[in-house]
Amino acid sequence: MYKIRIALIFFILSILSFSKEFTIHFNIPNGNIKYYKSDDQNSKTLDFYNSKANFNLENETYTFLFSSSDYTPIIKEINIKELPSEIYIEFSKKDTIVINGIVKCDNNHIGGTEIKFIDSLNRGYSVTSDFLGRFKINLPKGNYKIKSKKFGYTNKQNNSLIYEFTSTAKPYNITINLDQISSYIGGRVIDEKRNPVIDAEVTIKNGAETFYLKTDEFGMFKKEVSSGIVTLICNKAGFITNGSVRKIENNSSISNLEIVLTKTKFNIQGVVTDGVKALPKIPIIIHDEDINKITTVVSDENGYYEFRDIEGDKEVFISINDPKYKKFKTDLFRLDKNIDNFNLILEEK
């Protein structure tokens, strides 16, 4: 019991030494916070209320984006290890520029479009258009490149210009123009048992362009394409590469394509002997690297054995535990091809 208590104390101390609790206070009642550290794949987000937010983060440097609909967003890099238990963030409308905009495709207003304003330091500020295609954002003065994202649409060339927003006297009014991509191809990658194949690599060749993507947790993929011949190639370690070629007509799409990947399977065969004669009726087991039994075969009257259709691209080993002979076990080996003449020699006890 004493040792358990000591271990528990050290565990708690290790957690405390690598993280810190702190509170951020604000001069406005509510808003949004996004934050991440350098090795994070995605940012985390939360809304704050009652002018404060509580955190417990690792003692590393984080980038924070504090935002509110009526104020300029604030970006700060904060070293958590050097941070006091309470800090104060003040929103201000000083030097704030206001941008009102609308997203269009031809004469149609496009809602649900993410618009990102990227400043000269490559910092991004995002807003999403409402169902009428309208948006509003407050930004610090400066020069910005604008990018927009909406499935089925692409940015017009003139959206790649650099915009200079320097006046706080009155709002800027801008229009984001999109071109519609009328076709797409989508589907899912599955195995022989119709289970989704996650993170399968999907290569899509569409005219002179080639796109690379991965399937999601449901084995799904989707990509906008131009009309014409579309070639898909799907592969993942442990499976046989498969694909499909489809023709996409103008203003048409394929959304239910299924590509089946078959797991690679290999055979192992050989003879069991004692170094002189063949040994019949010997049970032989093949295991994976986690010592789980895959299957068992028995040598025939000539000592011959064969493992058939063993799923490959993994580490395996073979063992024999017969009462007349010493325990036998091979080293781990990579099963990535058929193996012939894998002979097993046993020693008598």
PDB file of N, CA and C in Angstrom, residues 80-139:
ATOM      1  N   ILE A  80       3.108  29.002 -21.751  1.00  0.00           N
ATOM      2  CA  ILE A  80       2.313  28.616 -20.586  1.00  0.00           C
ATOM      3  C   ILE A  80       3.183  28.476 -19.339  1.00  0.00           C
ATOM      4  N   LYS A  81       4.404  27.994 -19.513  1.00  0.00           N
ATOM      5  CA  LYS A  81       5.288  27.788 -18.351  1.00  0.00           C
ATOM      6  C   LYS A  81       5.579  29.096 -17.635  1.00  0.00           C
ATOM      7  N   GLU A  82       5.696  30.197 -18.380  1.00  0.00           N
ATOM      8  CA  GLU A  82       6.034  31.491 -17.788  1.00  0.00           C
ATOM      9  C   GLU A  82       4.797  32.320 -17.449  1.00  0.00           C
ATOM     10  N   LEU A  83       3.630  31.741 -17.626  1.00  0.00           N
ATOM     11  CA  LEU A  83       2.385  32.493 -17.457  1.00  0.00           C
ATOM     12  C   LEU A  83       1.971  32.550 -15.981  1.00  0.00           C
ATOM     13  N   PRO A  84       1.495  33.705 -15.496  1.00  0.00           N
ATOM     14  CA  PRO A  84       0.915  33.747 -14.146  1.00  0.00           C
ATOM     15  C   PRO A  84      -0.440  33.029 -14.135  1.00  0.00           C
ATOM     16  N   SER A  85      -1.021  32.886 -12.986  1.00  0.00           N
ATOM     17  CA  SER A  85      -2.277  32.129 -12.871  1.00  0.00           C
ATOM     18  C   SER A  85      -3.462  32.883 -13.461  1.00  0.00           C
ATOM     19  N   GLU A  86      -3.329  34.217 -13.660  1.00  0.00           N
ATOM     20  CA  GLU A  86      -4.401  35.007 -14.249  1.00  0.00           C
ATOM     21  C   GLU A  86      -3.811  36.045 -15.194  1.00  0.00           C
ATOM     22  N   ILE A  87      -4.409  36.193 -16.378  1.00  0.00           N
ATOM     23  CA  ILE A  87      -3.985  37.229 -17.315  1.00  0.00           C
ATOM     24  C   ILE A  87      -5.215  37.963 -17.824  1.00  0.00           C
ATOM     25  N   TYR A  88      -4.982  39.114 -18.469  1.00  0.00           N
ATOM     26  CA  TYR A  88      -6.075  39.964 -18.925  1.00  0.00           C
ATOM     27  C   TYR A  88      -5.891  40.268 -20.408  1.00  0.00           C
ATOM     28  N   ILE A  89      -6.947  40.049 -21.194  1.00  0.00           N
ATOM     29  CA  ILE A  89      -6.953  40.353 -22.618  1.00  0.00           C
ATOM     30  C   ILE A  89      -7.977  41.453 -22.872  1.00  0.00           C
ATOM     31  N   GLU A  90      -7.521  42.511 -23.528  1.00  0.00           N
ATOM     32  CA  GLU A  90      -8.415  43.645 -23.762  1.00  0.00           C
ATOM     33  C   GLU A  90      -8.704  43.801 -25.257  1.00  0.00           C
ATOM     34  N   PHE A  91      -9.991  43.700 -25.581  1.00  0.00           N
ATOM     35  CA  PHE A  91     -10.423  43.965 -26.944  1.00  0.00           C
ATOM     36  C   PHE A  91     -10.574  45.470 -27.140  1.00  0.00           C
ATOM     37  N   SER A  92     -10.250  45.939 -28.350  1.00  0.00           N
ATOM     38  CA  SER A  92     -10.347  47.366 -28.646  1.00  0.00           C
ATOM     39  C   SER A  92     -10.823  47.561 -30.076  1.00  0.00           C
ATOM     40  N   LYS A  93     -11.570  48.653 -30.292  1.00  0.00           N
ATOM     41  CA  LYS A  93     -12.013  48.991 -31.642  1.00  0.00           C
ATOM     42  C   LYS A  93     -11.072  49.985 -32.312  1.00  0.00           C
ATOM     43  N   LYS A  94     -10.016  50.340 -31.617  1.00  0.00           N
ATOM     44  CA  LYS A  94      -9.033  51.257 -32.195  1.00  0.00           C
ATOM     45  C   LYS A  94      -8.294  50.551 -33.337  1.00  0.00           C
ATOM     46  N   ASP A  95      -8.118  51.276 -34.450  1.00  0.00           N
ATOM     47  CA  ASP A  95      -7.434  50.750 -35.639  1.00  0.00           C
ATOM     48  C   ASP A  95      -8.125  49.523 -36.207  1.00  0.00           C
ATOM     49  N   THR A  96      -9.446  49.433 -35.995  1.00  0.00           N
ATOM     50  CA  THR A  96     -10.217  48.311 -36.524  1.00  0.00           C
ATOM     51  C   THR A  96     -10.837  48.690 -37.855  1.00  0.00           C
ATOM     52  N   ILE A  97     -10.682  47.846 -38.830  1.00  0.00           N
ATOM     53  CA  ILE A  97     -11.394  48.047 -40.097  1.00  0.00           C
ATOM     54  C   ILE A  97     -12.539  47.039 -40.158  1.00  0.00           C
ATOM     55  N   VAL A  98     -13.653  47.466 -40.737  1.00  0.00           N
ATOM     56  CA  VAL A  98     -14.857  46.642 -40.838  1.00  0.00           C
ATOM     57  C   VAL A  98     -15.070  46.286 -42.301  1.00  0.00           C
ATOM     58  N   ILE A  99     -15.272  44.996 -42.550  1.00  0.00           N
ATOM     59  CA  ILE A  99     -15.492  44.531 -43.921  1.00  0.00           C
ATOM     60  C   ILE A  99     -16.865  43.864 -43.996  1.00  0.00           C
ATOM     61  N   ASN A 100     -17.711  44.398 -44.858  1.00  0.00           N
ATOM     62  CA  ASN A 100     -18.984  43.763 -45.190  1.00  0.00           C
ATOM     63  C   ASN A 100     -18.846  43.139 -46.562  1.00  0.00           C
ATOM     64  N   GLY A 101     -19.336  41.926 -46.723  1.00  0.00           N
ATOM     65  CA  GLY A 101     -19.159  41.279 -48.008  1.00  0.00           C
ATOM     66  C   GLY A 101     -20.293  40.369 -48.380  1.00  0.00           C
ATOM     67  N   ILE A 102     -20.227  39.887 -49.579  1.00  0.00           N
ATOM     68  CA  ILE A 102     -21.216  38.942 -50.076  1.00  0.00           C
ATOM     69  C   ILE A 102     -20.504  37.957 -51.003  1.00  0.00           C
ATOM     70  N   VAL A 103     -20.928  36.710 -50.963  1.00  0.00           N
ATOM     71  CA  VAL A 103     -20.345  35.673 -51.808  1.00  0.00           C
ATOM     72  C   VAL A 103     -21.336  35.339 -52.914  1.00  0.00           C
ATOM     73  N   LYS A 104     -20.853  35.370 -54.169  1.00  0.00           N
ATOM     74  CA  LYS A 104     -21.726  35.131 -55.309  1.00  0.00           C
ATOM     75  C   LYS A 104     -21.112  34.125 -56.272  1.00  0.00           C
ATOM     76  N   CYS A 105     -21.994  33.448 -56.989  1.00  0.00           N
ATOM     77  CA  CYS A 105     -21.608  32.654 -58.153  1.00  0.00           C
ATOM     78  C   CYS A 105     -22.584  33.054 -59.249  1.00  0.00           C
ATOM     79  N   ASP A 106     -22.090  33.716 -60.278  1.00  0.00           N
ATOM     80  CA  ASP A 106     -22.951  34.365 -61.264  1.00  0.00           C
ATOM     81  C   ASP A 106     -23.851  35.348 -60.519  1.00  0.00           C
ATOM     82  N   ASN A 107     -25.157  35.154 -60.554  1.00  0.00           N
ATOM     83  CA  ASN A 107     -26.049  36.068 -59.826  1.00  0.00           C
ATOM     84  C   ASN A 107     -26.630  35.427 -58.568  1.00  0.00           C
ATOM     85  N   ASN A 108     -26.125  34.261 -58.189  1.00  0.00           N
ATOM     86  CA  ASN A 108     -26.638  33.555 -57.017  1.00  0.00           C
ATOM     87  C   ASN A 108     -25.780  33.860 -55.797  1.00  0.00           C
ATOM     88  N   HIS A 109     -26.427  34.055 -54.644  1.00  0.00           N
ATOM     89  CA  HIS A 109     -25.724  34.279 -53.388  1.00  0.00           C
ATOM     90  C   HIS A 109     -25.407  32.922 -52.765  1.00  0.00           C
ATOM     91  N   ILE A 110     -24.169  32.723 -52.323  1.00  0.00           N
ATOM     92  CA  ILE A 110     -23.704  31.413 -51.858  1.00  0.00           C
ATOM     93  C   ILE A 110     -23.471  31.450 -50.351  1.00  0.00           C
ATOM     94  N   GLY A 111     -24.335  30.785 -49.601  1.00  0.00           N
ATOM     95  CA  GLY A 111     -24.175  30.696 -48.151  1.00  0.00           C
ATOM     96  C   GLY A 111     -23.261  29.558 -47.749  1.00  0.00           C
ATOM     97  N   GLY A 112     -22.828  29.582 -46.497  1.00  0.00           N
ATOM     98  CA  GLY A 112     -21.994  28.507 -45.975  1.00  0.00           C
ATOM     99  C   GLY A 112     -20.593  28.474 -46.547  1.00  0.00           C
ATOM    100  N   THR A 113     -20.127  29.612 -47.046  1.00  0.00           N
ATOM    101  CA  THR A 113     -18.768  29.696 -47.592  1.00  0.00           C
ATOM    102  C   THR A 113     -17.814  30.211 -46.528  1.00  0.00           C
ATOM    103  N   GLU A 114     -16.707  29.528 -46.333  1.00  0.00           N
ATOM    104  CA  GLU A 114     -15.687  30.000 -45.402  1.00  0.00           C
ATOM    105  C   GLU A 114     -14.761  30.962 -46.128  1.00  0.00           C
ATOM    106  N   ILE A 115     -14.657  32.182 -45.611  1.00  0.00           N
ATOM    107  CA  ILE A 115     -13.785  33.194 -46.192  1.00  0.00           C
ATOM    108  C   ILE A 115     -12.648  33.449 -45.221  1.00  0.00           C
ATOM    109  N   LYS A 116     -11.417  33.323 -45.718  1.00  0.00           N
ATOM    110  CA  LYS A 116     -10.242  33.525 -44.870  1.00  0.00           C
ATOM    111  C   LYS A 116      -9.428  34.715 -45.381  1.00  0.00           C
ATOM    112  N   PHE A 117      -9.149  35.641 -44.468  1.00  0.00           N
ATOM    113  CA  PHE A 117      -8.308  36.798 -44.760  1.00  0.00           C
ATOM    114  C   PHE A 117      -6.914  36.513 -44.194  1.00  0.00           C
ATOM    115  N   ILE A 118      -5.895  36.505 -45.050  1.00  0.00           N
ATOM    116  CA  ILE A 118      -4.531  36.153 -44.655  1.00  0.00           C
ATOM    117  C   ILE A 118      -3.661  37.396 -44.740  1.00  0.00           C
ATOM    118  N   ASP A 119      -3.049  37.792 -43.604  1.00  0.00           N
ATOM    119  CA  ASP A 119      -2.255  39.020 -43.583  1.00  0.00           C
ATOM    120  C   ASP A 119      -0.812  38.757 -44.015  1.00  0.00           C
ATOM    121  N   SER A 120       0.024  39.792 -43.962  1.00  0.00           N
ATOM    122  CA  SER A 120       1.397  39.693 -44.443  1.00  0.00           C
ATOM    123  C   SER A 120       2.261  38.777 -43.589  1.00  0.00           C
ATOM    124  N   LEU A 121       1.802  38.461 -42.363  1.00  0.00           N
ATOM    125  CA  LEU A 121       2.530  37.542 -41.493  1.00  0.00           C
ATOM    126  C   LEU A 121       1.977  36.118 -41.585  1.00  0.00           C
ATOM    127  N   ASN A 122       1.123  35.896 -42.596  1.00  0.00           N
ATOM    128  CA  ASN A 122       0.503  34.598 -42.852  1.00  0.00           C
ATOM    129  C   ASN A 122      -0.454  34.175 -41.740  1.00  0.00           C
ATOM    130  N   ARG A 123      -1.001  35.147 -41.042  1.00  0.00           N
ATOM    131  CA  ARG A 123      -2.015  34.858 -40.027  1.00  0.00           C
ATOM    132  C   ARG A 123      -3.393  34.923 -40.684  1.00  0.00           C
ATOM    133  N   GLY A 124      -4.245  33.953 -40.352  1.00  0.00           N
ATOM    134  CA  GLY A 124      -5.548  33.881 -40.994  1.00  0.00           C
ATOM    135  C   GLY A 124      -6.687  34.235 -40.064  1.00  0.00           C
ATOM    136  N   TYR A 125      -7.655  34.978 -40.598  1.00  0.00           N
ATOM    137  CA  TYR A 125      -8.873  35.334 -39.869  1.00  0.00           C
ATOM    138  C   TYR A 125     -10.048  34.853 -40.716  1.00  0.00           C
ATOM    139  N   SER A 126     -10.943  34.065 -40.116  1.00  0.00           N
ATOM    140  CA  SER A 126     -11.983  33.412 -40.896  1.00  0.00           C
ATOM    141  C   SER A 126     -13.377  33.878 -40.502  1.00  0.00           C
ATOM    142  N   VAL A 127     -14.279  33.837 -41.483  1.00  0.00           N
ATOM    143  CA  VAL A 127     -15.691  34.121 -41.262  1.00  0.00           C
ATOM    144  C   VAL A 127     -16.464  33.266 -42.263  1.00  0.00           C
ATOM    145  N   THR A 128     -17.715  32.933 -41.940  1.00  0.00           N
ATOM    146  CA  THR A 128     -18.546  32.105 -42.820  1.00  0.00           C
ATOM    147  C   THR A 128     -19.775  32.892 -43.254  1.00  0.00           C
ATOM    148  N   SER A 129     -20.072  32.852 -44.544  1.00  0.00           N
ATOM    149  CA  SER A 129     -21.233  33.586 -45.053  1.00  0.00           C
ATOM    150  C   SER A 129     -22.526  32.946 -44.570  1.00  0.00           C
ATOM    151  N   ASP A 130     -23.562  33.797 -44.347  1.00  0.00           N
ATOM    152  CA  ASP A 130     -24.855  33.286 -43.897  1.00  0.00           C
ATOM    153  C   ASP A 130     -25.632  32.727 -45.082  1.00  0.00           C
ATOM    154  N   PHE A 131     -26.895  32.358 -44.850  1.00  0.00           N
ATOM    155  CA  PHE A 131     -27.656  31.678 -45.898  1.00  0.00           C
ATOM    156  C   PHE A 131     -27.936  32.591 -47.104  1.00  0.00           C
ATOM    157  N   LEU A 132     -27.766  33.906 -46.927  1.00  0.00           N
ATOM    158  CA  LEU A 132     -27.918  34.843 -48.033  1.00  0.00           C
ATOM    159  C   LEU A 132     -26.574  35.192 -48.671  1.00  0.00           C
ATOM    160  N   GLY A 133     -25.504  34.524 -48.234  1.00  0.00           N
ATOM    161  CA  GLY A 133     -24.187  34.772 -48.788  1.00  0.00           C
ATOM    162  C   GLY A 133     -23.476  35.966 -48.191  1.00  0.00           C
ATOM    163  N   ARG A 134     -24.056  36.580 -47.146  1.00  0.00           N
ATOM    164  CA  ARG A 134     -23.458  37.777 -46.567  1.00  0.00           C
ATOM    165  C   ARG A 134     -22.513  37.427 -45.425  1.00  0.00           C
ATOM    166  N   PHE A 135     -21.535  38.302 -45.182  1.00  0.00           N
ATOM    167  CA  PHE A 135     -20.641  38.135 -44.039  1.00  0.00           C
ATOM    168  C   PHE A 135     -20.129  39.491 -43.584  1.00  0.00           C
ATOM    169  N   LYS A 136     -19.656  39.521 -42.348  1.00  0.00           N
ATOM    170  CA  LYS A 136     -19.053  40.720 -41.772  1.00  0.00           C
ATOM    171  C   LYS A 136     -17.904  40.275 -40.886  1.00  0.00           C
ATOM    172  N   ILE A 137     -16.796  41.027 -40.966  1.00  0.00           N
ATOM    173  CA  ILE A 137     -15.642  40.682 -40.129  1.00  0.00           C
ATOM    174  C   ILE A 137     -14.896  41.960 -39.765  1.00  0.00           C
ATOM    175  N   ASN A 138     -14.359  41.985 -38.561  1.00  0.00           N
ATOM    176  CA  ASN A 138     -13.506  43.078 -38.096  1.00  0.00           C
ATOM    177  C   ASN A 138     -12.056  42.601 -38.117  1.00  0.00           C
ATOM    178  N   LEU A 139     -11.164  43.431 -38.647  1.00  0.00           N
ATOM    179  CA  LEU A 139      -9.769  43.044 -38.793  1.00  0.00           C
ATOM    180  C   LEU A 139      -8.845  44.195 -38.411  1.00  0.00           C
TER     181      LEU A 139
END
